[in-house]
Tab-separated table of C-alpha atoms and ligand atoms in Angstrom:
chain	number	residue	atom	x	y	z
A	1	MET	CA	0.000	0.000	0.000
A	2	LYS	CA	1.281	3.459	-0.874
A	3	ARG	CA	-0.535	6.764	-0.644
A	4	ILE	CA	-3.844	6.553	-2.480
A	5	VAL	CA	-5.144	9.985	-3.451
A	6	LEU	CA	-8.829	10.382	-4.325
A	7	THR	CA	-9.498	13.205	-6.802
A	8	GLY	CA	-12.675	14.446	-8.499
A	9	PHE	CA	-15.415	17.044	-8.373
A	10	ARG	CA	-17.262	17.789	-5.136
A	11	GLY	CA	-20.138	15.367	-4.576
A	12	THR	CA	-18.394	12.377	-6.171
A	13	GLY	CA	-17.972	10.665	-2.780
A	14	LYS	CA	-14.294	11.281	-1.935
A	15	THR	CA	-14.820	11.619	1.835
A	16	GLU	CA	-17.170	8.677	2.427
A	17	ILE	CA	-15.361	6.342	0.020
A	18	GLY	CA	-11.984	7.526	1.360
A	19	LYS	CA	-12.939	6.567	4.941
A	20	GLN	CA	-14.118	3.110	3.849
A	21	LEU	CA	-11.061	2.501	1.641
A	22	ALA	CA	-8.720	3.550	4.455
A	23	ALA	CA	-10.511	1.176	6.867
A	24	LEU	CA	-10.255	-1.702	4.378
A	25	ASN	CA	-6.495	-1.137	4.117
A	26	GLY	CA	-5.904	-0.368	7.826
A	27	VAL	CA	-4.369	3.049	7.097
A	28	PRO	CA	-5.414	6.569	8.149
A	29	PHE	CA	-7.779	8.717	6.060
A	30	LEU	CA	-6.716	12.335	5.580
A	31	ASP	CA	-9.188	14.802	4.139
A	32	THR	CA	-7.541	17.995	2.842
A	33	ASP	CA	-10.724	20.071	3.354
A	34	ALA	CA	-10.904	18.956	7.006
A	35	LEU	CA	-7.184	19.766	7.435
A	36	ILE	CA	-7.787	23.256	5.963
A	37	GLU	CA	-10.600	23.860	8.475
A	38	GLN	CA	-8.390	22.634	11.328
A	39	LYS	CA	-5.453	24.792	10.261
A	40	SER	CA	-7.477	27.982	9.847
A	41	GLY	CA	-9.942	27.387	12.714
A	42	ARG	CA	-12.816	28.257	10.344
A	43	SER	CA	-15.226	26.370	8.123
A	44	ILE	CA	-14.653	26.430	4.348
A	45	PRO	CA	-17.775	28.579	3.678
A	46	GLU	CA	-16.402	31.043	6.278
A	47	ILE	CA	-12.969	31.198	4.575
A	48	PHE	CA	-14.648	31.808	1.181
A	49	HIS	CA	-16.984	34.417	2.683
A	50	ASP	CA	-14.338	36.302	4.726
A	51	ASP	CA	-11.234	36.061	2.503
A	52	GLY	CA	-12.323	34.712	-0.909
A	53	GLU	CA	-11.317	31.701	-3.001
A	54	GLU	CA	-7.707	32.830	-3.510
A	55	ARG	CA	-6.979	32.671	0.234
A	56	PHE	CA	-8.657	29.251	0.406
A	57	ARG	CA	-6.419	27.981	-2.460
A	58	HIS	CA	-3.346	29.325	-0.643
A	59	ILE	CA	-4.173	27.407	2.554
A	60	GLU	CA	-5.020	24.335	0.478
A	61	ARG	CA	-1.571	24.499	-1.177
A	62	GLU	CA	0.128	24.641	2.248
A	63	VAL	CA	-1.922	21.704	3.548
A	64	ILE	CA	-1.157	19.549	0.489
A	65	ALA	CA	2.565	20.377	0.646
A	66	GLY	CA	2.539	19.258	4.303
A	67	LEU	CA	0.787	15.878	3.801
A	68	PRO	CA	2.802	13.019	5.291
A	69	ALA	CA	4.638	10.638	2.924
A	70	ALA	CA	3.424	7.569	4.917
A	71	ASP	CA	0.776	5.099	3.664
A	72	ALA	CA	-2.674	6.714	3.770
A	73	VAL	CA	-5.819	7.392	1.792
A	74	ILE	CA	-6.081	11.103	1.008
A	75	GLY	CA	-9.266	12.898	-0.067
A	76	THR	CA	-8.692	16.147	-1.983
A	77	GLY	CA	-10.870	19.207	-2.611
A	78	GLY	CA	-12.469	19.277	-6.079
A	79	GLY	CA	-10.250	22.103	-7.403
A	80	ALA	CA	-6.923	20.953	-5.888
A	81	VAL	CA	-5.786	19.190	-9.076
A	82	VAL	CA	-5.908	22.403	-11.141
A	83	ASP	CA	-2.743	23.630	-9.389
A	84	SER	CA	0.546	22.202	-10.727
A	85	GLU	CA	2.343	22.620	-7.387
A	86	ASN	CA	-0.406	20.587	-5.688
A	87	MET	CA	0.010	17.886	-8.337
A	88	VAL	CA	3.752	17.624	-7.668
A	89	HIS	CA	3.000	16.870	-3.989
A	90	LEU	CA	-0.074	14.683	-4.571
A	91	ARG	CA	1.640	12.572	-7.244
A	92	ARG	CA	4.903	11.809	-5.411
A	93	GLU	CA	5.031	8.065	-4.554
A	94	SER	CA	1.220	7.939	-4.866
A	95	THR	CA	-1.552	6.493	-7.001
A	96	LEU	CA	-4.384	8.828	-7.971
A	97	VAL	CA	-7.941	7.533	-8.293
A	98	LEU	CA	-10.418	9.843	-10.050
A	99	LEU	CA	-13.995	9.579	-8.764
A	100	SER	CA	-16.774	10.736	-11.075
A	101	ALA	CA	-20.583	10.774	-11.062
A	102	ASP	CA	-23.285	11.985	-13.412
A	103	ILE	CA	-24.550	15.555	-13.014
A	104	ASP	CA	-27.898	14.518	-11.458
A	105	THR	CA	-26.156	12.450	-8.779
A	106	ILE	CA	-23.693	15.257	-8.006
A	107	GLY	CA	-26.595	17.750	-7.902
A	108	GLN	CA	-28.579	15.597	-5.429
A	109	ARG	CA	-25.534	15.127	-3.189
A	110	LEU	CA	-24.593	18.838	-3.251
A	111	ALA	CA	-28.131	20.064	-2.563
A	112	ARG	CA	-27.607	18.708	0.992
A	113	SER	CA	-24.163	20.325	1.375
A	114	PRO	CA	-23.201	23.742	2.824
A	115	ARG	CA	-20.288	24.167	0.300
A	116	PRO	CA	-19.827	27.701	-1.119
A	117	PRO	CA	-20.809	28.291	-4.778
A	118	LEU	CA	-17.931	28.628	-7.308
A	119	THR	CA	-19.878	30.679	-9.871
A	120	ASN	CA	-23.073	32.781	-9.996
A	121	LEU	CA	-24.830	30.044	-11.982
A	122	PRO	CA	-27.685	27.822	-10.726
A	123	LEU	CA	-26.346	24.572	-9.207
A	124	ARG	CA	-26.855	22.254	-12.208
A	125	GLU	CA	-25.275	24.709	-14.659
A	126	GLU	CA	-22.423	25.368	-12.238
A	127	ILE	CA	-21.647	21.653	-12.055
A	128	ALA	CA	-21.641	21.323	-15.875
A	129	GLU	CA	-19.504	24.452	-16.295
A	130	MET	CA	-16.929	23.471	-13.668
A	131	LEU	CA	-16.664	19.876	-14.926
A	132	ASP	CA	-16.010	21.249	-18.397
A	133	ARG	CA	-13.380	23.761	-17.188
A	134	ARG	CA	-11.573	21.146	-15.134
A	135	ARG	CA	-11.933	18.209	-17.546
A	136	GLN	CA	-8.285	18.158	-18.625
A	137	HIS	CA	-7.080	18.408	-15.010
A	138	TYR	CA	-9.287	15.538	-13.888
A	139	ARG	CA	-7.966	13.420	-16.765
A	140	ALA	CA	-4.434	14.249	-15.634
A	141	SER	CA	-5.301	13.036	-12.134
A	142	SER	CA	-6.750	9.659	-13.163
A	143	ASP	CA	-4.319	6.761	-12.739
A	144	PHE	CA	-7.493	4.773	-12.018
A	145	CYS	CA	-11.142	5.789	-12.438
A	146	MET	CA	-14.344	4.962	-10.588
A	147	ASP	CA	-17.872	6.105	-11.463
A	148	THR	CA	-19.686	6.398	-8.139
A	149	SER	CA	-23.216	7.093	-9.512
A	150	GLY	CA	-25.790	4.607	-8.247
A	151	THR	CA	-23.449	2.798	-5.863
A	152	THR	CA	-22.831	2.900	-2.120
A	153	ALA	CA	-19.578	4.201	-0.620
A	154	ALA	CA	-18.821	0.705	0.748
A	155	ALA	CA	-19.278	-0.970	-2.650
A	156	ALA	CA	-17.173	1.693	-4.422
A	157	ALA	CA	-14.386	1.326	-1.835
A	158	GLU	CA	-14.372	-2.486	-2.305
A	159	LYS	CA	-14.142	-2.066	-6.076
A	160	ILE	CA	-11.279	0.443	-5.829
A	161	ALA	CA	-9.379	-1.815	-3.412
A	162	GLY	CA	-9.747	-4.684	-5.931
A	163	LEU	CA	-8.640	-2.532	-8.850
A	164	LEU	CA	-5.537	-1.359	-6.985
A	165	LYS	CA	-4.617	-4.992	-6.201
A	166	THR	CA	-4.917	-6.333	-9.742
A	167	GLY	CA	-4.533	-3.332	-12.066
A	168	VAL	CA	-6.764	-2.968	-15.132
A	169	PRO	CA	-5.281	-5.372	-17.766
A	170	SER	CA	-6.171	-9.061	-17.477
A	171	ASP	CA	-3.376	-11.680	-17.409
A	172	ALA	CA	-4.222	-12.515	-21.033
A	173	ALA	CA	-3.885	-8.841	-22.048
A	174	ARG	CA	-0.492	-8.653	-20.313
A	175	ALA	CA	0.667	-11.777	-22.157
A	176	ASP	CA	-0.510	-10.318	-25.508
A	177	GLY	CA	1.249	-7.062	-24.651
A	178	LEU	CA	4.520	-8.879	-24.060
A	179	THR	CA	4.141	-10.668	-27.398
A	180	PHE	CA	3.674	-7.246	-29.037
A	181	PHE	CA	6.838	-5.835	-27.434
A	182	ARG	CA	8.873	-9.009	-28.142
A	183	GLY	CA	7.982	-8.577	-31.850
A	184	GLY	CA	9.724	-5.171	-31.897
A	185	ARG	CA	13.408	-4.286	-31.805
A	186	LEU	CA	13.647	-3.303	-28.164
A	187	PRO	CA	16.962	-3.215	-26.302
A	188	ALA	CA	17.327	-6.168	-23.868
A	189	THR	CA	17.183	-3.904	-20.779
A	190	VAL	CA	13.879	-2.369	-21.940
A	191	LEU	CA	12.362	-5.779	-22.642
A	192	ARG	CA	13.444	-7.053	-19.194
A	193	ARG	CA	11.721	-4.110	-17.486
A	194	LEU	CA	8.534	-4.705	-19.515
A	195	GLU	CA	8.635	-8.417	-18.580
A	196	GLN	CA	8.657	-7.392	-14.889
A	197	ILE	CA	5.821	-4.885	-15.307
A	198	LEU	CA	3.666	-7.265	-17.366
A	199	ALA	CA	4.364	-10.474	-15.432
A	200	ALA	CA	1.367	-12.462	-14.157
A	201	PRO	CA	0.883	-11.543	-11.378
A	202	PRO	CA	2.558	-8.164	-12.038
A	203	SER	CA	5.331	-6.970	-9.715
A	204	ASP	CA	3.344	-3.739	-9.159
A	205	PRO	CA	-0.187	-3.595	-10.666
A	206	GLN	CA	-0.283	0.181	-10.206
A	207	THR	CA	2.635	0.875	-12.596
A	208	ARG	CA	1.306	2.582	-15.740
A	209	ILE	CA	3.097	2.408	-19.096
A	210	LEU	CA	3.567	5.271	-21.573
A	211	GLY	CA	5.570	5.374	-24.783
A	212	VAL	CA	6.430	6.726	-28.189
A	213	ALA	CA	4.436	5.341	-31.137
A	214	GLY	CA	6.315	5.476	-34.444
A	215	TYR	CA	8.004	3.516	-37.167
A	216	PRO	CA	10.889	3.720	-36.716
A	217	CYS	CA	11.200	5.345	-33.283
A	218	ALA	CA	14.246	3.682	-31.687
A	219	HIS	CA	16.111	7.029	-32.017
A	220	SER	CA	13.531	8.834	-29.835
A	221	ARG	CA	14.789	10.830	-26.856
A	222	GLY	CA	11.449	10.292	-25.109
A	223	PRO	CA	12.431	7.291	-22.930
A	224	ARG	CA	15.517	9.009	-21.491
A	225	LEU	CA	13.613	12.250	-20.864
A	226	PHE	CA	10.387	10.877	-19.408
A	227	ASN	CA	11.895	8.026	-17.359
A	228	GLY	CA	14.313	10.593	-15.873
A	229	LEU	CA	11.355	12.802	-14.947
A	230	PHE	CA	9.430	9.845	-13.455
A	231	THR	CA	12.342	9.129	-11.112
A	232	GLU	CA	12.775	12.798	-10.212
A	233	PHE	CA	9.054	13.297	-9.417
A	234	GLY	CA	8.447	9.878	-7.785
A	235	LEU	CA	5.942	8.745	-10.466
A	236	ASN	CA	5.079	5.064	-10.823
A	237	ASN	CA	5.353	5.001	-14.629
A	238	TYR	CA	7.562	3.540	-17.347
A	239	TYR	CA	8.049	5.076	-20.816
A	240	THR	CA	8.981	2.766	-23.688
A	241	PHE	CA	8.912	2.272	-27.473
A	242	PHE	CA	5.773	1.218	-29.391
A	243	GLU	CA	7.532	0.513	-32.701
A	244	ASP	CA	5.325	-1.175	-35.294
A	245	PRO	CA	4.420	-0.430	-38.932
A	246	ASP	CA	0.687	-0.537	-38.082
A	247	ILE	CA	-0.766	2.225	-35.855
A	248	GLY	CA	-3.937	0.143	-35.468
A	249	ARG	CA	-1.925	-2.609	-33.768
A	250	ILE	CA	-0.142	-0.075	-31.558
A	251	MET	CA	-3.423	1.485	-30.409
A	252	GLN	CA	-4.947	-1.931	-29.747
A	253	ALA	CA	-1.946	-2.919	-27.597
A	254	ALA	CA	-2.045	0.455	-25.808
A	255	ARG	CA	-5.740	0.147	-24.972
A	256	SER	CA	-5.580	-3.438	-23.750
A	257	LEU	CA	-2.514	-2.658	-21.577
A	258	ASP	CA	-4.293	0.385	-20.081
A	259	VAL	CA	-1.437	2.608	-21.216
A	260	LYS	CA	-1.508	6.132	-19.750
A	261	GLY	CA	-0.190	8.092	-22.708
A	262	LEU	CA	1.532	8.026	-26.088
A	263	SER	CA	3.752	10.454	-27.949
A	264	VAL	CA	3.031	9.988	-31.658
A	265	THR	CA	5.713	10.473	-34.279
A	266	ILE	CA	6.448	9.790	-37.973
A	267	PRO	CA	4.518	8.374	-39.846
A	268	PHE	CA	1.378	8.198	-37.644
A	269	LYS	CA	0.478	11.795	-36.720
A	270	ARG	CA	-2.484	11.862	-39.130
A	271	ASP	CA	-3.470	8.182	-39.193
A	272	VAL	CA	-3.701	7.907	-35.399
A	273	MET	CA	-6.734	10.216	-35.476
A	274	GLU	CA	-8.912	7.382	-36.817
A	275	HIS	CA	-8.217	5.394	-33.638
A	276	LEU	CA	-9.186	8.066	-31.064
A	277	ASP	CA	-12.419	8.702	-29.165
A	278	GLU	CA	-11.923	12.470	-29.068
A	279	VAL	CA	-9.520	15.014	-30.567
A	280	ASP	CA	-8.911	18.488	-29.187
A	281	GLU	CA	-9.913	21.536	-31.122
A	282	HIS	CA	-6.407	22.717	-32.207
A	283	ALA	CA	-5.248	19.307	-33.371
A	284	ALA	CA	-8.454	18.235	-35.083
A	285	GLN	CA	-9.931	21.249	-36.742
A	286	GLN	CA	-6.855	23.190	-37.801
A	287	ILE	CA	-3.593	21.238	-37.785
A	288	GLY	CA	-5.011	17.861	-38.768
A	289	ALA	CA	-2.355	15.947	-36.796
A	290	VAL	CA	-2.002	14.465	-33.308
A	291	ASN	CA	1.337	14.027	-31.493
A	292	THR	CA	-0.010	13.235	-28.003
A	293	VAL	CA	-2.600	10.734	-26.793
A	294	VAL	CA	-4.003	10.809	-23.260
A	295	PHE	CA	-5.810	7.642	-22.141
A	296	ALA	CA	-8.243	8.424	-19.331
A	297	CYS	CA	-11.159	6.389	-17.945
A	298	GLY	CA	-11.419	4.171	-21.039
A	299	SER	CA	-11.132	6.985	-23.624
A	300	ALA	CA	-8.235	7.928	-25.914
A	301	ILE	CA	-8.003	11.689	-26.469
A	302	GLY	CA	-5.677	13.272	-29.067
A	303	TYR	CA	-3.814	16.577	-28.745
A	304	ASN	CA	-1.156	18.440	-30.696
A	305	THR	CA	1.638	19.987	-28.617
A	306	ASP	CA	4.064	20.510	-31.568
A	307	TRP	CA	2.500	23.881	-32.379
A	308	LEU	CA	3.051	25.078	-28.808
A	309	GLY	CA	6.718	24.069	-29.119
A	310	VAL	CA	7.063	26.282	-32.209
A	311	ARG	CA	5.022	29.164	-30.761
A	312	LYS	CA	6.750	29.571	-27.373
A	313	PRO	CA	10.205	30.787	-28.554
A	314	LEU	CA	8.563	33.199	-31.052
A	315	VAL	CA	6.094	35.054	-28.818
A	316	ASP	CA	8.194	38.231	-29.145
A	317	MET	CA	7.811	38.154	-32.974
A	318	LYS	CA	4.046	38.754	-33.231
A	319	GLY	CA	3.094	40.074	-36.673
A	320	ALA	CA	6.492	39.254	-38.264
A	321	LYS	CA	7.006	38.246	-41.892
A	322	ALA	CA	7.856	34.542	-41.959
A	323	VAL	CA	8.928	31.922	-44.481
A	324	LEU	CA	8.161	28.298	-43.670
A	325	LEU	CA	10.220	25.651	-45.497
A	326	GLY	CA	8.288	22.380	-45.889
A	327	ALA	CA	4.610	21.393	-45.965
A	328	GLY	CA	4.587	18.059	-44.098
A	329	GLY	CA	3.277	17.043	-40.666
A	330	VAL	CA	5.352	19.346	-38.475
A	331	ALA	CA	5.041	22.210	-40.996
A	332	SER	CA	1.252	22.246	-40.491
A	333	ALA	CA	1.748	22.625	-36.702
A	334	ALA	CA	4.374	25.345	-37.360
A	335	ALA	CA	2.078	27.212	-39.793
A	336	TYR	CA	-0.716	27.088	-37.203
A	337	ALA	CA	1.634	28.524	-34.528
A	338	LEU	CA	2.910	31.313	-36.807
A	339	ARG	CA	-0.635	32.290	-37.832
A	340	ASP	CA	-1.651	32.217	-34.163
A	341	LEU	CA	1.034	34.927	-33.690
A	342	ASP	CA	-0.526	36.950	-36.546
A	343	MET	CA	2.508	36.444	-38.777
A	344	ASP	CA	2.430	36.921	-42.546
A	345	VAL	CA	3.487	33.407	-43.595
A	346	THR	CA	4.748	32.181	-46.985
A	347	ILE	CA	5.171	28.427	-47.375
A	348	LEU	CA	7.876	27.095	-49.743
A	349	ASN	CA	7.981	23.377	-50.466
A	350	ARG	CA	9.756	20.943	-52.774
A	351	THR	CA	6.344	19.810	-54.026
A	352	PRO	CA	4.520	23.138	-54.599
A	353	ALA	CA	1.033	21.582	-54.670
A	354	LYS	CA	1.440	20.598	-51.020
A	355	ALA	CA	2.528	24.135	-50.104
A	356	LYS	CA	-0.607	25.454	-51.821
A	357	GLU	CA	-2.858	23.005	-49.988
A	358	LEU	CA	-1.417	23.857	-46.556
A	359	ALA	CA	-1.489	27.596	-47.334
A	360	GLN	CA	-5.181	27.413	-48.212
A	361	GLN	CA	-5.944	25.416	-45.105
A	362	LEU	CA	-4.238	27.855	-42.701
A	363	ASP	CA	-4.622	31.204	-44.448
A	364	CYS	CA	-0.963	31.562	-45.542
A	365	ARG	CA	0.725	32.449	-48.864
A	366	TRP	CA	2.732	29.933	-50.864
A	367	ALA	CA	5.405	30.229	-53.558
A	368	ALA	CA	8.062	28.264	-55.430
A	369	TRP	CA	11.150	27.260	-53.411
A	370	ASN	CA	13.461	29.449	-55.539
A	371	THR	CA	11.580	32.665	-54.636
A	372	PHE	CA	13.154	32.839	-51.151
A	373	ASP	CA	15.596	35.607	-52.157
A	374	HIS	CA	12.708	37.951	-53.091
A	375	LEU	CA	10.811	37.551	-49.840
A	376	HIS	CA	13.168	39.207	-47.241
A	377	PRO	CA	11.461	37.650	-44.178
A	378	ASP	CA	12.146	38.452	-40.487
A	379	LEU	CA	11.945	34.734	-39.697
A	380	VAL	CA	12.649	31.468	-41.527
A	381	VAL	CA	11.518	28.136	-40.084
A	382	ASN	CA	12.945	24.882	-41.459
A	383	ALA	CA	10.306	22.125	-41.263
A	384	THR	CA	12.040	19.753	-43.722
A	385	PRO	CA	14.385	16.950	-42.639
A	386	LEU	CA	17.315	18.620	-44.472
A	387	GLY	CA	20.251	18.731	-42.062
A	388	MET	CA	19.012	15.788	-39.971
A	389	GLU	CA	21.769	13.214	-39.345
A	390	PRO	CA	23.274	11.729	-41.457
A	391	ASP	CA	22.148	14.338	-44.054
A	392	THR	CA	24.519	17.313	-43.839
A	393	ARG	CA	22.735	19.535	-46.392
A	394	SER	CA	21.321	22.905	-45.395
A	395	PRO	CA	17.992	23.991	-46.932
A	396	LEU	CA	19.488	27.465	-47.615
A	397	THR	CA	22.932	28.697	-48.685
A	398	ALA	CA	25.006	30.965	-46.439
A	399	ASP	CA	24.556	33.958	-48.766
A	400	GLN	CA	20.752	33.729	-48.407
A	401	LEU	CA	21.067	34.635	-44.696
A	402	TYR	CA	21.476	38.125	-43.155
A	403	PRO	CA	22.019	39.432	-39.605
A	404	ASP	CA	18.460	40.637	-38.797
A	405	LEU	CA	16.953	37.271	-39.810
A	406	THR	CA	15.783	34.855	-37.097
A	407	VAL	CA	16.507	31.219	-38.077
A	408	PHE	CA	14.488	28.462	-36.386
A	409	ASP	CA	15.546	24.940	-37.401
A	410	LEU	CA	13.053	22.327	-36.197
A	411	VAL	CA	15.582	19.535	-36.880
A	412	TYR	CA	17.186	18.603	-33.541
A	413	THR	CA	19.619	15.826	-34.414
A	414	PRO	CA	22.346	17.132	-34.439
A	415	PRO	CA	21.609	19.915	-31.913
A	416	ILE	CA	23.581	22.393	-34.079
A	417	THR	CA	22.527	21.716	-37.683
A	418	PRO	CA	24.350	22.977	-40.794
A	419	LEU	CA	21.652	25.698	-41.148
A	420	ILE	CA	22.135	26.870	-37.555
A	421	GLU	CA	25.933	26.879	-38.031
A	422	GLN	CA	25.605	29.095	-41.130
A	423	ALA	CA	23.119	31.392	-39.335
A	424	LEU	CA	25.433	31.786	-36.330
A	425	ALA	CA	28.305	32.697	-38.663
A	426	LYS	CA	26.090	35.366	-40.300
A	427	GLY	CA	25.102	36.883	-36.913
A	428	CYS	CA	21.437	35.776	-37.129
A	429	ARG	CA	19.324	35.066	-34.032
A	430	THR	CA	18.993	31.272	-33.934
A	431	ILE	CA	16.515	28.888	-32.292
A	432	THR	CA	17.280	25.164	-32.349
A	433	GLY	CA	14.926	22.199	-32.670
A	434	THR	CA	15.872	21.094	-29.137
A	435	GLY	CA	13.941	24.134	-27.841
A	436	MET	CA	10.846	22.980	-29.711
A	437	PHE	CA	11.284	19.374	-28.583
A	438	ALA	CA	11.623	20.480	-24.940
A	439	GLU	CA	8.501	22.639	-25.078
A	440	GLN	CA	6.259	20.080	-26.809
A	441	ALA	CA	7.434	17.451	-24.283
A	442	ARG	CA	6.712	19.846	-21.375
A	443	GLU	CA	3.151	20.206	-22.669
A	444	GLN	CA	2.809	16.416	-22.993
A	445	PHE	CA	3.934	15.929	-19.406
A	446	TYR	CA	1.338	18.503	-18.298
A	447	LEU	CA	-1.441	16.725	-20.195
A	448	TRP	CA	-0.511	13.339	-18.704
A	449	PHE	CA	0.333	14.342	-15.115
A	450	GLY	CA	-0.955	17.897	-14.492
A	451	ILE	CA	2.588	19.017	-13.593
A	452	ASP	CA	3.921	22.150	-15.293
A	453	LEU	CA	7.702	21.645	-15.474
A	454	PRO	CA	10.246	24.466	-15.426
A	455	ASP	CA	12.329	24.615	-18.658
A	456	GLU	CA	15.583	23.852	-16.780
A	457	THR	CA	14.142	20.570	-15.464
A	458	ILE	CA	13.463	19.300	-19.001
A	459	ARG	CA	16.719	20.557	-20.479
A	460	LYS	CA	18.716	18.567	-17.894
A	461	TYR	CA	17.632	15.382	-19.696
A	462	LEU	CA	18.203	16.677	-23.233
A	463	THR	CA	21.899	17.557	-23.127
B	1	LIG	P1	7.193	14.941	-43.210
B	1	LIG	O1	5.746	14.976	-42.872
B	1	LIG	O2	7.756	13.757	-43.875
B	1	LIG	O3	7.470	16.254	-44.142
B	1	LIG	C1	8.739	16.523	-44.677
B	1	LIG	C2	8.712	17.836	-45.465
B	1	LIG	O4	10.039	18.097	-45.862
B	1	LIG	C3	7.859	17.779	-46.723
B	1	LIG	O5	7.337	19.056	-46.962
B	1	LIG	C4	8.879	17.393	-47.787
B	1	LIG	O6	8.569	17.888	-49.063
B	1	LIG	C5	10.106	18.120	-47.278
B	1	LIG	N1	11.330	17.441	-47.712
B	1	LIG	C6	11.708	16.153	-47.458
B	1	LIG	N2	12.887	15.891	-47.998
B	1	LIG	C7	13.276	17.028	-48.653
B	1	LIG	C8	14.411	17.372	-49.430
B	1	LIG	N3	15.384	16.490	-49.643
B	1	LIG	N4	14.476	18.613	-49.943
B	1	LIG	C9	13.485	19.526	-49.736
B	1	LIG	N5	12.388	19.243	-49.013
B	1	LIG	C10	12.286	18.020	-48.485
B	1	LIG	O7	8.081	15.168	-41.908
B	1	LIG	P2	7.710	16.008	-40.596
B	1	LIG	O8	7.018	15.168	-39.595
B	1	LIG	O9	7.044	17.270	-41.004
B	1	LIG	O10	9.164	16.304	-39.996
B	1	LIG	C11	10.087	17.174	-40.648
B	1	LIG	C12	11.313	17.367	-39.764
B	1	LIG	O11	10.925	18.117	-38.610
B	1	LIG	C13	11.856	16.051	-39.191
B	1	LIG	O12	12.892	15.589	-39.999
B	1	LIG	C14	12.340	16.392	-37.802
B	1	LIG	O13	13.738	16.594	-37.828
B	1	LIG	C15	11.707	17.726	-37.507
B	1	LIG	N6	10.835	17.636	-36.306
B	1	LIG	C16	11.266	18.224	-35.187
B	1	LIG	C17	10.496	18.190	-34.026
B	1	LIG	C18	10.987	18.857	-32.775
B	1	LIG	O14	10.396	18.640	-31.700
B	1	LIG	N7	12.008	19.676	-32.846
B	1	LIG	C19	9.244	17.525	-34.021
B	1	LIG	C20	8.829	16.910	-35.203
B	1	LIG	C21	9.640	16.980	-36.340
B	1	LIG	P3	7.611	17.102	-50.096
B	1	LIG	O15	6.217	17.580	-49.797
B	1	LIG	O16	8.102	17.555	-51.426
B	1	LIG	O17	7.816	15.634	-49.855
């Protein structure tokens, strides 16, 4: 038994189920709302009334930071998981169980409760609104899920205790999963670790797997980065390679192994969308590609974090004139990011028809590759693989560069590409692909775990 943290909206049964689960396991039950009342000597409605929600959140943060590391069941306030600092403390050496219930059940339970309102809306609308606002945070706090509608606290606690003992995948699913991984080209150390995790019975049924889905993907830096972060933050997870030519097979294996998340890379960023239950608005409607899958409570939800990785280092260049080289998967995320910063974007591509198609889709211009010298942009972004090891070609010649040009090369192997070398020699401002990789990975980690990492923490694992 480790710390079991119950998360979820108010009225989903965290306190009653928490007490029963703690009793079943012979460990103490700690309720963060009760600890807040003890610490401040006031009830929660009084804190909200006298000092407002911000003060309440401050005390809640202090209480969560001070929770003991010993075995316990912990019940959290409904909004605690929205705060990244809270998630760092709640997640360390713990398993999070998300409790949910339908709106009618929550409404009936809350009608009897003295809890302060969070909006000016009538109760039912407030519940719907808050569930919607917090949806992503609840997903990020769901190592296991339990719907508590129409069940008693005792029955729900029994079910959770069983789930924590066995994990979600059946023995047969674990055996099939191992067959899937044995069919790939995994290093022996990785395969050994997966054999431990997927043994029947498993060495720890609460360990959740994540990985990179691609073909090939053995070069990915994901395992080093994410496994390093799991150790640093005390997370019971293992990140591995899902290398297979068929994304359908990868998604099937991921679902039956109750995988927590996937990074998606070449060549599956578009095709994976057919295998998802839901796709977020940026990825689906505009970019048309998914690079991150979150599995939560039986659903697979697709996101695109590549565009955020391109956008972040360019926020000071709003409205600039930009040239984008390439019209493939990552170019569509880059074009979306540049347009989001109100840039005037011209797309140049080896196959002009593809440049035209992407330009029409994202309200950009397009032109033939050899028109670069007439465009005089403030920014050029390389979204082709030119310069990626072992290819040493640069997409532009040194005399096409000038000192007030910003050069962003999305290629990150090697860290200093031939294009970046030329740009440095010409006195250009340069941004490397490692910066983009770090930022898109930071966003993935946030979607999976609700923890917003400082840049330095990620960069430690990328040098
Ligand atoms: P993709 O979908 O295969 O698209 C490649 C694009 O590059 C296409 O527009 C293609 O033109 C063009 N291209 C390919 N070879 C070329 C050549 N020899 N000369 C001129 N143009 C060429 O690939 P992608 O997923 O967009 O990835 C592109 C690169 O971005 C990758 O190599 C990777 O290094 C980098 N990347 C970086 C990150 C990061 O986090 N930093 C993330 C993802 C990708 P056609 O249309 O004519 O085929």
